[in-house]
Structure formats: C-alpha cells, structure tokens
C-alpha cells in the first residue's frame, strides 16, 4: 500500500477470498483483477483464460509465518513439515 500511496493511489478491494483458485475463477467471470503469486498465475492462468501481466509498480515483500497449536509441538510429522517449509522459504530469499 505504501507503493500506491507514493504515487497518490489507493487500493479498492472488492473481494477477498481464502484460496487463489477462487480468485482466478472470480477474475475469469468479472471485470476484477487479482494479485497472486507468479508461479500460480503461470500455472493456472491459462486454464481460466486469463492474461498474466507484470504489476504496474513494485510490490514489497511481506513476512510469512507458520502457526500451529501448542499441543502439536510433540508431533514429529508436523515438525518435519514445518522444517521443510522453512527450508523452502530460506531458499527463495
């Protein structure tokens, strides 16, 4: 939002959906646009007959957190999964 503000612009959010594929479906059947991860846009955009465009301004990065209930701390399978997610996140920096 700071990038927009610097240009005298502001967001006009019309919808917020919990899954990216829902966003693709919404954009495909309306005059809306969506900001989504490029890998998902490249993978699924054509299936929804969408054009994938670069954003018109720089988009700042943001932190991603893994959250889980304290009762799962002893779950070795979940610990393994969290460690893999952390490894991927570090490799993408």
C-alpha positions as MATLAB code, in Angstrom:
seq = 'XXXXXXXXXXXXXXXXXXXXXXXXXXXXXXXXXXXXXXXXXXXXXXXXXXXXXXXXXXXXXXXXXXXXXXXXXXXXXXXXXXXXXXXXXXXXX';
ca = [
       0.000    0.000    0.000;
       2.934    2.330    0.566;
       3.920    1.903   -3.083;
       0.464    3.060   -4.127;
       0.438    5.951   -1.657;
       3.749    7.229   -3.010;
       2.043    7.558   -6.394;
      -1.094    9.172   -4.961;
      -3.134    5.994   -5.437;
      -5.063    3.701   -3.110;
      -6.436    0.187   -3.210;
     -10.052   -0.567   -3.930;
     -10.606   -4.088   -2.644;
     -13.815   -5.616   -3.993;
     -13.388   -9.142   -2.684;
     -11.123  -11.242   -0.534;
     -11.097  -14.997   -0.989;
      -9.367  -17.731    1.024;
      -7.949  -19.613   -1.975;
      -6.128  -18.466   -5.085;
      -8.117  -20.722   -7.425;
     -11.280  -18.986   -6.214;
      -9.652  -15.682   -7.136;
      -8.870  -16.982  -10.635;
     -12.500  -18.056  -11.077;
     -13.761  -14.672   -9.871;
     -11.471  -12.772  -12.241;
     -12.404  -15.041  -15.146;
     -16.097  -14.175  -14.779;
     -15.896  -10.450  -13.991;
     -14.046   -7.194  -14.604;
     -11.907   -7.716  -11.485;
      -8.138   -8.160  -11.307;
      -6.147  -10.086   -8.715;
      -2.631  -10.013   -7.383;
      -1.385  -13.581   -6.970;
       1.975  -15.358   -6.764;
       3.581  -15.523  -10.214;
       4.088  -19.275  -10.067;
       0.364  -19.840   -9.547;
      -0.544  -17.310  -12.223;
       1.706  -19.064  -14.740;
       0.415  -22.493  -13.750;
      -3.337  -21.780  -13.671;
      -3.901  -18.546  -15.593;
      -4.336  -20.218  -18.977;
      -6.805  -22.728  -17.563;
      -9.048  -19.793  -16.655;
      -8.290  -17.967  -19.941;
      -6.541  -15.161  -18.040;
      -3.665  -12.948  -19.151;
      -0.730  -12.822  -16.740;
       0.716   -9.317  -16.525;
       3.520   -7.771  -14.517;
       2.239   -5.418  -11.820;
       2.435   -1.733  -12.804;
       4.531   -0.925   -9.714;
       6.963   -2.643   -7.395;
       5.288   -4.848   -4.810;
       7.045   -5.009   -1.477;
       7.748   -8.373    0.103;
       5.996   -9.405    3.286;
       6.691  -11.888    6.054;
       5.109  -15.324    6.046;
       4.643  -17.135    9.345;
       3.909  -20.717   10.258;
       1.453  -21.012   13.118;
       0.337  -24.096   14.934;
      -1.329  -25.014   18.170;
       0.941  -25.583   21.165;
      -0.496  -29.081   21.598;
       1.221  -30.141   18.345;
       4.777  -29.406   19.496;
       5.475  -33.080   20.098;
       4.131  -34.113   16.674;
       7.260  -35.231   14.798;
       5.492  -35.359   11.425;
       4.310  -31.790   11.761;
       7.759  -30.703   12.932;
       9.228  -32.313    9.798;
       6.730  -30.468    7.587;
       7.446  -27.110    9.242;
      11.186  -27.668    8.779;
      10.653  -28.349    5.045;
       8.554  -25.187    4.678;
      11.276  -23.179    6.440;
      13.950  -24.650    4.135;
      11.969  -23.685    1.041;
      11.330  -20.185    2.386;
      15.030  -19.653    3.078;
      15.963  -20.918   -0.391;
      13.587  -18.396   -2.006;
      15.057  -15.331   -0.276;
];
